[in-house]
Amino acid sequence: MAAPALQQPSFLLANLKVDSTTKPFLQRCQELVKVIDDYPAKELHLIFPWLVESVFGSLDGVIMGWNLQFLQARSNEYNIVMDFLDPSGPMMKLVYKLQAEEYKYEIPVSFLPGPVKASIQEGVLPDCPLFHNKLQFPLSGLQTLSLALNPFEYYMFIFASSLITPKNYPLGQHVSSLDNAYFVLVDTYLKYFLPTEGSVPPSPFADNRGSVSPPAPRAPSVPFAGYGIHSTSLLKRHISHQPSVTADPAAQEIWRSEALLQVFVEIWLHHYSLEMYQKLQSPQVKETFTPTEEHVLVVRLLVKHLHAFSCSLKPEQVCSSPSAHSSPLEEFKRVVVQRFVQQKLYVFLQHCFSHWPLDASFRAVLETWLSYIQPWRYTGENTNPQTDQNKGVPEKWGLFVQENLLMYTKLFQGFLNRVVRIDLVNVKNALMVFRVAKVFAQPNLSEMIQKGEQLFLEPEHVLHHRQHRVFLTPSHGGSFLSARQSVVTDGVFRVKSHVYGLEGQDCQYKQMFGTELRGVVLKLIQIIAQARQTAKRISDHSAEVAANNSFMSWFGMGSPDLNYTFNGGEVDDTGECVKKTHEFLERSLDYLCQIFRLNAGQLSQLMATLGSGQDDGNSRQLPDCVQGENGLILTDLGRMQFGDHMEVLCSRPDFLGRLGRHYLASPEVMADGRQRSPETRRTAERNRRPRLSLRTLASYRTLLMLLFLYLFGVLFSFGPISSTLLILTGGFLYGLFITLFGDKLKSQ
């Protein structure tokens, strides 16, 4: 595990380890604060790795740490932990104290994300400056390589890794929520080191050299491809263009913002599926990665804050070119999303879209995607959401849409592939369809996407001096701020660079508004319409059950829970939630028609096709009926369609046949065949057929007899349910008696 470069006995460390097992949490934290204040950096250097791991847990998951993901605000230790780990708190004070002395701490390469580890072990330096000039080469070979990180980088590395490190939590430990200490700390660190207003507060222990560590020596025998191309820090590039190191204090502190973002992105987003490994020409890597829901929600928090951070760029700096008068933080805001996040987030979301279970937990991935493709929501302007929805996307965001075209089109196709396979009667799934349809239906957005697709489909001759999979992307340019592609003014080149940079020049691009995808959308519209009708039937049936329960409650047979009528359904699929489902699907249809410009005639044709298909399917299940004002009504044919089964039953010569004839034979026909009332030949033939008749229940004689039997039951302290069961049992036994002995009684 990570350890100081210089190993020597530390009595302070030994005492702290003993205290961690014997003293209460509050007392331990108070003593740690005193130790950080009183001891010199030389002593604190020896306890730092142990302290960081005791807080966040070890990289191998053996040390649990303080379990920040399960520490809620209502906990007694919550405020103590938040004060101790605050950006201005004792722990960060320790980091800065060690930072000023340029101590280093090692992280084994084996604990890096799969693509980074594979790249280093292959002898290729990753494109992220975080890994440059940091490698330590032991004599045993590349398999035991490690990174030498400064205290701030080491602290943030362990903090970020604790989110994804598998741990054996105690039994009964509940899933954490978004108000836990870890989630709040991520938000706090982002707001502190990537501020939307003002600048990053200076370090209390910053030295005159700007706290930039010198490059580590490189072993000449290891052929790291492109090693000398990359710059190691944003700070060095800015300082090299300034007359004095102290001329701009912000330049001395921008390295912390860069380091924090690089650590978060590399640890949380730099994970690929096996298919993506093979696509990126690394088939030897077999490690797979499955993000958790909490992991995705933290990524969404990062995306939202980076949009707010980028949108906080001063208006006069948005359109102006970079100059010596621009502060490093303003330049950082200018490029932070496109250069640091876009590529890795795209691959991360693609993996989630392809491998996430087909259940409602996908909502976390969905909202992360929708947050990224709507940066205009995080401009800090106080707008009414309803008014903003009607106003549409401002034209100034057209450039963002073009530079992120695949985020809109390719991931929308991935969403379609998922949604056509899920149950849209489920209100949570219906809500996801509604959310996506509503976002893409914003005025101007579909036009911006189409404009980007048109630029991409321009002839190839407009591109000059194009390089294979390069296109001035940060992965190959090496400079995130200096290479702003100011020479690239052509929109065609910009869009093609984006697509080829993420998918390769051999990609087969499918247009979002092309014929193939339009067919999938039409299929989805039919699925939505069918699910909407199903939801309406469930809602109507729930209302009927509720009405029946209110009537049957007099007998004590009503059920307060309607869910029993829908076996296998979720609790949210009934009652008001079913009405919500119908509403979500109804509005989703409207939005999809707006996005893909389907008029009322085309929609009606789709619905007619769906209706005919449903008629063909239902004709094998339902009797013949017609649509009335209050629903389906049986026709004369429909009333008789079960008659064949009754005739077969009544024609049997055995006991069951005799029992069927007793209950189903027509009472209107006398034994001698004479009719009691005038009727047509057709009516007479119909009445002679076996059928179920409840006409007896309308007889006053029957009603008076039932009333008498219920009153008789009350005298003997029988309840309504017991009396009903006794009456039904008596009626059934009477039928059995008549069936068995009816012929003998008639003969006598």
XYZ file of C-alpha atoms in Angstrom:
748
model
C 0.000 0.000 0.000
C 1.070 3.605 -0.284
C 3.902 4.499 2.060
C 6.378 7.324 2.582
C 9.566 7.158 0.597
C 11.633 7.203 3.798
C 10.829 4.411 6.241
C 11.742 4.924 9.880
C 10.111 4.217 13.244
C 7.478 6.729 14.303
C 6.329 6.744 17.895
C 3.644 9.266 16.963
C 2.198 6.870 14.386
C 2.290 3.966 16.864
C 0.443 5.991 19.497
C -2.190 7.156 17.013
C -2.834 3.587 15.890
C -3.379 2.528 19.508
C -5.676 5.502 20.136
C -7.762 4.643 17.050
C -8.879 1.401 18.704
C -9.347 2.621 22.279
C -10.544 6.231 22.318
C -13.928 7.700 21.293
C -14.237 9.235 17.842
C -14.577 12.836 19.037
C -11.513 12.600 21.264
C -9.439 11.066 18.467
C -10.342 13.902 16.096
C -9.521 16.533 18.713
C -6.119 14.967 19.295
C -5.467 14.769 15.550
C -6.177 18.489 15.229
C -3.652 19.170 17.996
C -1.074 16.900 16.368
C -1.437 18.654 13.011
C -0.984 22.048 14.634
C 1.943 21.159 16.917
C 4.125 18.670 15.069
C 6.566 19.561 12.270
C 6.125 18.343 8.700
C 8.911 15.797 9.174
C 6.837 13.898 11.778
C 3.503 14.444 10.041
C 4.970 13.030 6.844
C 5.215 9.594 8.479
C 1.597 9.471 9.644
C -0.026 10.979 6.541
C -0.620 7.769 4.487
C -2.015 5.939 7.515
C -4.294 8.862 8.384
C -5.682 9.190 4.862
C -6.410 5.465 4.650
C -7.943 5.415 8.124
C -10.386 8.102 6.940
C -11.241 6.959 3.391
C -10.258 3.295 3.517
C -7.456 1.500 1.716
C -7.290 0.959 -2.038
C -7.589 -2.806 -1.597
C -10.746 -2.466 0.531
C -9.226 -4.125 3.609
C -9.333 -0.943 5.705
C -12.904 0.326 5.891
C -12.185 3.885 6.974
C -14.922 6.110 8.327
C -17.577 4.848 5.844
C -18.442 8.329 4.616
C -20.996 6.931 2.137
C -23.105 5.763 5.092
C -22.615 8.768 7.364
C -25.845 10.765 7.344
C -26.440 14.305 8.556
C -28.499 13.026 11.475
C -25.475 11.103 12.784
C -23.584 12.450 15.803
C -20.235 12.144 14.021
C -21.381 13.956 10.854
C -20.463 17.514 11.870
C -17.168 16.359 13.367
C -16.176 14.652 10.122
C -17.259 17.556 7.914
C -15.295 20.076 9.989
C -12.204 17.856 9.982
C -12.284 17.261 6.196
C -13.420 20.729 5.143
C -11.257 22.437 2.479
C -10.208 24.882 5.181
C -10.124 22.272 7.937
C -7.323 20.431 9.768
C -6.893 17.643 7.195
C -6.319 20.031 4.316
C -4.042 22.077 6.539
C -1.949 18.941 6.938
C -1.914 18.486 3.167
C -0.670 22.016 2.576
C 1.919 21.690 5.328
C 3.390 18.634 3.628
C 2.952 20.168 0.176
C 5.281 23.007 1.049
C 8.042 20.478 1.822
C 7.525 18.589 -1.475
C 6.997 15.150 0.063
C 5.941 12.299 -2.227
C 3.653 9.310 -1.634
C 3.417 6.220 -3.789
C 0.365 4.668 -5.411
C 0.888 1.234 -7.036
C -0.048 1.230 -10.727
C -2.102 -1.916 -10.088
C -4.722 0.247 -8.317
C -5.186 2.587 -11.285
C -8.238 2.282 -13.559
C -8.002 -0.532 -16.085
C -7.183 1.506 -19.220
C -4.534 3.566 -17.407
C -2.916 0.506 -15.884
C -2.889 -1.330 -19.217
C -1.424 1.673 -21.004
C 1.411 2.070 -18.515
C 2.180 -1.643 -18.458
C 2.368 -1.572 -22.268
C 4.937 1.217 -22.055
C 2.623 3.983 -23.286
C 2.143 7.042 -21.135
C -1.548 7.992 -20.645
C -2.634 11.286 -22.115
C -3.545 12.824 -18.761
C -0.876 15.179 -17.320
C -1.634 13.731 -13.878
C 0.582 10.737 -14.722
C 3.473 12.604 -16.327
C 6.844 12.647 -14.584
C 5.365 10.644 -11.706
C 6.409 7.064 -12.472
C 8.751 5.200 -10.143
C 10.676 2.335 -11.793
C 11.688 -0.509 -9.455
C 14.255 -3.110 -10.423
C 11.649 -5.882 -10.573
C 9.992 -4.603 -13.767
C 6.889 -2.821 -14.989
C 4.474 -4.980 -13.006
C 5.424 -3.218 -9.756
C 5.416 0.322 -11.081
C 4.076 3.079 -8.867
C 3.189 6.748 -9.075
C 4.860 9.315 -6.861
C 2.156 11.867 -6.025
C 2.401 15.033 -4.029
C 0.298 15.257 -0.823
C -2.657 17.015 -2.485
C -2.784 14.559 -5.386
C -2.420 11.590 -3.031
C -5.198 12.838 -0.745
C -7.617 13.415 -3.639
C -6.668 10.088 -5.245
C -7.561 8.088 -2.126
C -10.697 10.197 -1.597
C -11.943 9.617 -5.169
C -11.018 5.930 -5.155
C -13.026 5.258 -1.996
C -16.213 5.694 -4.041
C -15.478 2.750 -6.334
C -13.336 0.485 -4.139
C -15.254 -2.713 -3.294
C -15.664 -3.075 0.457
C -17.157 -5.734 2.687
C -19.661 -3.657 4.610
C -21.173 -5.021 7.834
C -24.400 -6.973 7.591
C -27.489 -4.798 7.763
C -25.698 -1.762 6.317
C -28.216 0.177 4.258
C -27.616 1.773 0.903
C -26.385 5.331 1.259
C -28.367 8.351 0.123
C -27.390 11.630 -1.482
C -27.159 13.498 1.816
C -24.263 11.378 3.053
C -20.925 12.861 4.057
C -19.100 11.671 0.939
C -21.556 13.232 -1.503
C -21.554 16.507 0.426
C -17.747 16.522 0.536
C -17.513 16.072 -3.232
C -19.839 19.022 -3.687
C -17.851 21.080 -1.186
C -14.486 20.352 -2.819
C -15.842 21.165 -6.287
C -17.240 24.511 -5.160
C -14.029 25.388 -3.311
C -11.426 24.414 -5.923
C -13.575 25.161 -9.007
C -15.375 28.309 -7.849
C -18.049 29.911 -9.990
C -17.336 33.258 -8.340
C -13.996 34.662 -7.320
C -10.801 32.633 -7.306
C -9.444 29.652 -5.408
C -8.317 30.693 -1.913
C -4.518 30.558 -1.664
C -2.758 27.855 0.277
C -1.611 29.028 3.735
C 1.718 27.230 3.191
C 2.395 28.082 -0.484
C 6.058 28.631 -1.264
C 7.615 31.004 -3.751
C 7.963 28.279 -6.354
C 4.218 27.895 -6.736
C 4.126 24.440 -5.113
C 4.950 22.716 -8.385
C 6.997 19.571 -7.943
C 9.912 19.027 -10.316
C 9.636 16.238 -12.885
C 10.702 12.844 -11.668
C 13.642 11.199 -13.460
C 12.736 8.774 -16.222
C 14.428 5.468 -16.864
C 15.869 5.662 -20.406
C 15.288 1.970 -21.083
C 11.487 2.220 -21.081
C 10.085 3.465 -24.442
C 7.122 5.593 -23.353
C 5.535 6.720 -26.593
C 5.083 10.471 -26.872
C 6.508 11.078 -23.447
C 8.160 14.378 -24.225
C 5.177 15.827 -26.086
C 2.933 16.457 -23.088
C 3.189 19.390 -20.739
C 3.048 18.461 -17.089
C 0.919 21.220 -15.654
C -1.336 24.079 -16.557
C 0.524 26.131 -13.980
C 3.895 25.755 -15.655
C 2.487 26.832 -18.989
C 0.947 29.949 -17.482
C 3.965 30.877 -15.401
C 6.239 30.566 -18.420
C 4.292 33.338 -20.155
C 4.317 35.739 -17.198
C 7.074 38.196 -16.290
C 7.047 37.174 -12.642
C 5.863 34.169 -10.658
C 4.145 36.381 -8.141
C 2.549 38.676 -10.735
C -0.685 36.688 -10.656
C -1.344 34.791 -7.400
C -4.101 32.787 -9.090
C -1.489 31.210 -11.349
C 0.157 29.682 -8.289
C -3.089 28.037 -7.190
C -4.646 26.884 -10.489
C -2.687 23.626 -10.236
C -4.954 22.439 -7.404
C -8.059 22.939 -9.541
C -6.446 21.058 -12.398
C -5.181 18.241 -10.160
C -8.555 17.753 -8.447
C -10.421 17.589 -11.751
C -7.908 15.233 -13.332
C -8.096 12.864 -10.365
C -11.894 12.852 -10.333
C -12.147 12.269 -14.083
C -9.496 9.552 -14.218
C -10.813 7.636 -11.203
C -14.550 7.959 -11.891
C -14.782 8.022 -15.692
C -11.737 6.270 -17.131
C -13.358 2.822 -17.203
C -14.333 0.943 -20.338
C -16.266 -2.203 -21.146
C -14.535 -5.158 -22.772
C -16.090 -4.218 -26.115
C -14.700 -0.714 -25.798
C -11.255 -2.066 -24.936
C -11.288 -4.062 -28.140
C -12.512 -1.061 -30.084
C -9.638 0.986 -28.699
C -7.182 -1.700 -29.815
C -6.428 -3.086 -26.374
C -7.934 -6.581 -26.605
C -5.531 -8.012 -24.060
C -7.279 -6.152 -21.238
C -9.914 -8.403 -19.664
C -10.963 -6.278 -16.704
C -14.611 -5.260 -16.709
C -16.194 -2.454 -14.750
C -19.750 -2.062 -13.493
C -20.536 1.329 -11.919
C -22.968 1.572 -9.046
C -25.939 3.910 -8.888
C -24.177 6.049 -6.294
C -21.110 6.272 -8.535
C -23.257 7.570 -11.412
C -24.957 10.119 -9.176
C -21.601 11.490 -8.070
C -20.584 11.746 -11.734
C -23.769 13.719 -12.365
C -22.839 16.079 -9.545
C -19.455 16.577 -11.221
C -21.079 17.257 -14.609
C -23.538 19.784 -13.202
C -20.840 21.683 -11.353
C -18.500 21.766 -14.342
C -21.278 23.262 -16.453
C -21.898 25.895 -13.788
C -18.138 26.512 -13.525
C -17.777 26.871 -17.294
C -20.874 29.053 -17.632
C -19.540 31.426 -14.991
C -16.981 32.707 -17.506
C -17.234 36.470 -17.743
C -19.315 37.609 -20.751
C -16.469 39.684 -22.158
C -14.223 36.598 -22.046
C -16.593 34.197 -23.806
C -16.074 35.422 -27.355
C -12.650 37.041 -26.967
C -9.452 35.191 -27.800
C -7.066 34.157 -25.031
C -4.487 36.718 -24.122
C -1.926 37.504 -21.504
C -4.580 39.486 -19.644
C -6.832 36.445 -19.152
C -6.493 34.851 -15.750
C -5.579 31.149 -15.605
C -8.896 30.365 -13.923
C -10.852 32.073 -16.713
C -8.885 30.138 -19.322
C -9.565 26.964 -17.367
C -13.309 27.648 -17.461
C -13.085 28.115 -21.206
C -11.934 24.571 -21.944
C -12.809 22.500 -18.888
C -15.773 20.551 -20.274
C -14.579 19.815 -23.784
C -10.951 19.038 -22.992
C -11.186 17.227 -19.667
C -14.560 15.505 -19.536
C -16.203 14.974 -22.930
C -14.333 11.945 -24.256
C -14.239 9.890 -21.060
C -17.826 10.759 -20.118
C -19.036 9.709 -23.576
C -17.422 6.279 -23.279
C -18.623 5.954 -19.672
C -22.236 6.704 -20.636
C -22.059 4.412 -23.651
C -20.983 1.584 -21.375
C -23.831 2.325 -18.952
C -26.416 2.499 -21.752
C -25.302 -0.891 -23.039
C -24.829 -2.807 -19.786
C -27.148 -1.272 -17.188
C -30.032 -3.527 -16.057
C -33.398 -2.870 -17.683
C -34.984 -1.433 -14.558
C -35.835 1.936 -13.046
C -32.346 2.384 -11.527
C -31.265 3.519 -15.002
C -32.777 6.887 -14.056
C -29.415 7.857 -12.496
C -27.612 7.298 -15.815
C -30.379 9.043 -17.713
C -30.273 12.184 -15.589
C -26.463 12.327 -15.854
C -26.764 12.260 -19.632
C -29.536 14.868 -19.704
C -27.535 17.117 -17.383
C -24.546 17.052 -19.714
C -26.486 17.831 -22.906
C -28.275 20.803 -21.294
C -25.511 23.183 -20.156
C -27.889 26.126 -20.538
C -29.654 24.967 -17.374
C -26.597 25.867 -15.288
C -25.933 29.419 -16.407
C -26.955 30.801 -13.030
C -29.786 32.830 -14.533
C -33.038 32.816 -12.565
C -35.541 31.676 -15.147
C -38.942 30.099 -14.961
C -38.586 26.472 -16.145
C -41.920 26.614 -17.962
C -41.017 29.874 -19.695
C -37.547 28.568 -20.520
C -39.089 25.426 -22.028
C -41.284 27.492 -24.328
C -38.498 29.918 -25.223
C -36.207 27.161 -26.370
C -32.443 26.751 -26.471
C -30.535 30.009 -27.118
C -28.710 30.103 -30.448
C -25.351 30.579 -28.742
C -25.421 26.921 -27.668
C -25.376 25.688 -31.265
C -21.581 25.423 -31.121
C -21.779 23.220 -28.016
C -24.286 20.932 -29.730
C -22.006 20.571 -32.749
C -18.941 19.824 -30.623
C -20.944 17.204 -28.676
C -23.019 15.798 -31.523
C -22.539 12.152 -30.526
C -23.709 12.922 -27.007
C -27.074 13.808 -28.503
C -27.460 11.432 -31.447
C -25.544 8.258 -30.578
C -26.752 8.147 -26.976
C -30.315 8.889 -28.079
C -30.096 5.791 -30.265
C -28.797 3.840 -27.281
C -31.754 5.058 -25.250
C -34.183 3.924 -27.955
C -32.622 0.467 -27.962
C -33.323 0.227 -24.236
C -36.769 1.748 -24.072
C -38.328 -0.534 -26.689
C -37.487 -3.485 -24.386
C -38.945 -2.233 -21.107
C -42.448 -2.187 -19.645
C -43.766 1.325 -20.219
C -46.850 0.674 -18.096
C -44.488 1.007 -15.149
C -44.723 4.637 -14.093
C -40.957 4.917 -13.470
C -40.159 3.733 -16.981
C -42.824 5.992 -18.464
C -41.280 8.913 -16.601
C -37.885 8.220 -18.188
C -39.382 8.301 -21.678
C -41.163 11.533 -20.809
C -37.966 13.131 -19.483
C -35.980 12.379 -22.649
C -38.784 13.382 -25.005
C -39.310 16.652 -23.145
C -35.609 17.554 -23.302
C -35.232 16.860 -27.026
C -38.501 18.654 -27.797
C -37.106 21.983 -26.616
C -37.470 24.538 -29.422
C -34.325 24.972 -31.553
C -32.601 21.866 -30.180
C -33.632 19.471 -32.958
C -32.654 22.102 -35.540
C -29.227 22.442 -33.906
C -28.744 18.682 -33.989
C -29.769 18.521 -37.642
C -27.343 21.327 -38.438
C -24.544 19.359 -36.792
C -25.447 16.246 -38.788
C -25.470 18.236 -42.011
C -21.992 19.551 -41.249
C -20.723 16.047 -40.565
C -22.167 14.738 -43.823
C -20.408 17.377 -45.911
C -18.007 15.928 -48.541
C -14.585 14.844 -47.361
C -12.690 17.310 -49.553
C -13.350 20.130 -47.105
C -10.838 18.601 -44.690
C -7.151 19.252 -45.199
C -4.152 17.575 -43.600
C -6.338 15.314 -41.519
C -4.513 12.855 -39.280
C -5.795 9.464 -38.225
C -7.825 9.850 -34.986
C -6.043 13.071 -34.018
C -7.951 16.171 -35.148
C -6.207 18.316 -32.538
C -7.867 16.484 -29.669
C -6.339 16.920 -26.186
C -5.276 13.286 -26.239
C -2.675 14.109 -28.852
C -2.154 17.853 -28.609
C -0.776 17.706 -25.064
C -1.835 21.223 -24.158
C -5.282 21.814 -22.774
C -5.142 25.601 -22.762
C -2.696 26.712 -25.403
C -4.119 24.562 -28.217
C -7.616 26.044 -28.242
C -8.094 25.210 -31.948
C -8.304 28.910 -32.691
C -7.246 28.144 -36.251
C -10.202 25.782 -36.669
C -13.074 28.021 -37.695
C -14.734 25.669 -40.122
C -17.779 23.956 -38.626
C -17.350 20.919 -40.858
C -13.894 20.227 -39.526
C -15.055 20.833 -35.968
C -17.885 18.290 -36.140
C -15.841 15.707 -38.030
C -13.013 16.096 -35.529
C -15.458 15.421 -32.707
C -17.008 12.328 -34.296
C -13.786 10.795 -35.585
C -11.981 11.630 -32.355
C -14.499 9.624 -30.323
C -15.537 6.885 -32.759
C -12.601 6.604 -35.159
C -12.545 7.296 -38.883
C -14.138 3.936 -39.638
C -17.314 4.740 -37.718
C -20.658 4.176 -39.414
C -22.674 7.202 -38.367
C -26.453 6.802 -38.177
C -28.401 10.000 -38.517
C -30.783 10.807 -35.702
C -33.274 12.102 -38.252
C -32.493 9.460 -40.866
C -34.794 6.793 -42.249
C -33.499 3.909 -40.118
C -33.811 5.685 -36.788
C -37.156 7.154 -37.776
C -38.471 3.616 -38.158
C -37.360 2.815 -34.596
C -39.084 5.965 -33.352
C -42.332 4.956 -35.088
C -42.078 1.566 -33.415
C -41.587 3.295 -30.067
C -44.638 5.473 -30.687
C -46.734 2.363 -31.233
C -45.341 0.800 -28.050
C -46.142 3.974 -26.124
C -49.673 4.075 -27.514
C -50.244 0.444 -26.595
C -48.849 0.988 -23.084
C -51.064 4.052 -22.721
C -54.157 2.019 -23.556
C -53.071 -0.696 -21.149
C -52.571 1.873 -18.418
C -56.046 3.251 -19.072
C -57.582 -0.213 -18.806
C -55.724 -0.819 -15.547
C -56.895 2.530 -14.229
C -60.501 1.795 -15.192
C -60.262 -1.669 -13.671
C -58.840 -0.199 -10.467
C -61.791 2.129 -10.286
C -64.179 -0.788 -10.740
C -62.418 -2.800 -8.062
C -62.571 0.167 -5.731
C -66.301 0.506 -6.362
C -66.827 -3.218 -5.803
C -64.804 -3.080 -2.612
C -66.936 -0.275 -1.289
C -70.023 -2.423 -1.937
C -68.523 -5.669 -0.654
C -67.126 -3.993 2.452
C -70.622 -4.421 3.941
C -69.899 -8.153 3.818
C -66.395 -7.638 5.181
C -64.932 -8.859 1.872
C -63.449 -5.600 0.584
C -59.691 -5.155 0.339
C -57.991 -1.890 1.275
C -55.131 -2.720 -1.118
C -55.829 -2.853 -4.837
C -52.438 -4.287 -5.727
C -53.677 -7.844 -5.377
C -55.504 -7.508 -8.668
C -52.245 -7.111 -10.600
C -49.961 -10.010 -9.863
C -46.325 -9.201 -10.473
C -46.886 -5.464 -10.756
C -45.088 -2.888 -8.681
C -46.852 -0.959 -5.974
C -46.551 2.229 -7.999
C -48.414 0.704 -10.941
C -51.879 1.233 -9.441
C -54.129 4.048 -8.379
C -52.838 7.545 -8.931
C -49.547 6.272 -10.339
C -51.380 4.602 -13.223
C -52.980 7.930 -14.020
C -49.498 9.464 -13.972
C -48.318 6.765 -16.353
C -51.086 7.646 -18.797
C -50.176 11.332 -18.541
C -46.438 10.724 -19.057
C -47.054 8.548 -22.096
C -49.597 10.963 -23.557
C -47.168 13.872 -23.331
C -44.300 11.722 -24.592
C -46.281 11.056 -27.765
C -46.794 14.776 -28.264
C -43.104 15.528 -27.750
C -41.940 12.773 -30.105
C -44.280 14.087 -32.776
C -42.727 17.536 -32.322
C -39.162 16.236 -32.481
C -39.620 14.117 -35.600
C -42.287 16.330 -37.189
C -45.117 13.837 -37.292
C -48.448 15.436 -38.179
C -51.851 14.394 -36.920
C -52.546 12.319 -40.038
C -49.371 10.248 -39.642
C -50.079 9.714 -35.965
C -53.662 8.657 -36.693
C -52.407 6.160 -39.252
C -50.028 4.678 -36.692
C -52.833 4.428 -34.162
C -55.106 2.769 -36.724
C -52.401 0.224 -37.499
C -51.996 -0.407 -33.811
C -55.775 -0.735 -33.350
C -56.105 -3.285 -36.126
C -53.230 -5.277 -34.717
C -54.818 -5.236 -31.298
C -58.146 -6.353 -32.746
C -56.447 -9.328 -34.351
C -54.802 -10.261 -31.081
C -57.784 -9.650 -28.837
C -60.205 -11.496 -31.103
C -58.691 -14.703 -29.859
C -59.262 -13.690 -26.240
C -62.388 -11.550 -25.984
C -65.914 -12.312 -27.227
C -67.421 -10.202 -29.968
C -68.161 -6.675 -28.740
C -68.544 -3.090 -29.885
C -67.150 0.147 -28.486
C -69.755 2.058 -26.511
C -69.684 5.302 -24.561
C -68.763 3.510 -21.347
C -66.472 0.888 -22.838
C -66.893 -2.427 -24.655
C -70.435 -3.866 -25.041
C -71.161 -7.506 -25.860
C -73.067 -8.161 -29.076
C -75.641 -10.963 -29.454
C -72.904 -13.056 -31.025
C -70.555 -12.244 -28.187
C -73.082 -13.364 -25.608
C -73.326 -16.754 -27.269
C -69.630 -17.348 -28.067
C -69.134 -19.388 -24.927
C -72.207 -21.409 -25.715
C -70.259 -24.197 -27.425
C -68.527 -25.074 -24.191
C -71.865 -25.110 -22.360
C -73.439 -27.360 -24.989
C -70.561 -29.806 -24.731
C -70.966 -29.867 -20.962
C -74.742 -30.326 -21.046
C -74.532 -33.057 -23.678
C -72.420 -35.292 -21.477
C -74.308 -38.358 -20.171
C -72.485 -38.503 -16.871
C -73.053 -36.725 -13.550
C -71.281 -33.494 -14.636
C -73.541 -33.292 -17.665
C -76.648 -33.660 -15.511
C -75.314 -31.011 -13.079
C -74.641 -28.663 -16.006
C -78.148 -29.161 -17.392
C -79.587 -28.283 -13.981
C -77.821 -24.950 -13.737
C -77.609 -23.995 -17.424
C -80.783 -25.341 -19.103
C -83.346 -22.772 -20.128
C -86.100 -22.343 -17.524
C -88.460 -20.761 -20.047
C -89.085 -24.020 -21.900
C -91.495 -26.449 -20.304
C -90.768 -30.084 -20.130
C -93.320 -30.750 -22.875
C -91.748 -28.110 -25.131
C -94.661 -25.601 -24.827
C -93.702 -21.912 -24.633
C -94.906 -19.627 -21.872
C -94.993 -16.555 -24.091
C -95.146 -15.828 -27.810
C -91.720 -15.728 -29.449
C -90.105 -16.126 -32.809
C -88.569 -19.357 -33.990
C -85.044 -17.806 -33.726
C -85.668 -16.657 -30.161
C -87.082 -20.008 -29.226
C -84.053 -21.812 -30.605
C -81.739 -19.452 -28.720
C -83.604 -19.970 -25.453
C -83.414 -23.720 -25.805
C -79.618 -23.566 -25.841
C -77.811 -23.907 -22.491
C -77.048 -20.525 -20.963
C -76.386 -18.891 -17.641
C -79.415 -16.949 -16.441
C -79.593 -14.734 -13.342
C -83.217 -13.891 -13.852
C -84.132 -15.896 -10.731
C -82.362 -13.317 -8.558
C -84.839 -10.667 -9.728
C -87.752 -12.623 -8.282
C -89.475 -11.105 -5.233
C -89.827 -14.587 -3.872
C -86.053 -15.145 -4.081
C -85.257 -11.758 -2.549
C -87.650 -12.330 0.370
C -86.165 -15.761 0.951
C -82.624 -14.333 1.017
C -83.712 -11.626 3.455
C -85.306 -14.222 5.689
C -82.166 -16.375 5.622
C -79.934 -13.414 6.574
C -82.247 -12.483 9.450
C -82.265 -16.103 10.524
C -78.453 -16.009 10.515
C -78.434 -12.881 12.689
C -80.552 -14.687 15.299
C -77.880 -17.349 15.527
C -75.057 -14.750 15.621
C -73.853 -15.440 12.078
C -72.142 -12.532 10.317
C -72.795 -11.493 6.700
C -69.857 -13.533 5.384
C -70.848 -16.669 7.250
C -74.485 -16.338 6.193
C -73.470 -15.837 2.541
C -71.227 -18.901 2.595
C -73.983 -21.010 4.184
C -76.536 -19.859 1.582
C -74.161 -20.629 -1.317
C -73.299 -23.990 0.192
C -76.978 -24.812 0.677
C -77.783 -23.811 -2.909
C -74.985 -26.001 -4.239
C -76.060 -28.975 -2.094
C -79.642 -28.498 -3.297
C -78.422 -28.657 -6.899
C -76.509 -31.847 -6.144
C -79.598 -33.386 -4.516
C -81.832 -32.556 -7.483
C -79.222 -33.906 -9.889
C -78.903 -37.190 -8.005
C -82.511 -37.851 -7.067
C -84.566 -35.575 -9.335
C -85.526 -38.337 -11.802
C -86.645 -40.712 -9.000
C -88.791 -38.020 -7.407
C -90.463 -37.243 -10.763
C -91.209 -40.945 -11.371
C -92.824 -41.258 -7.937
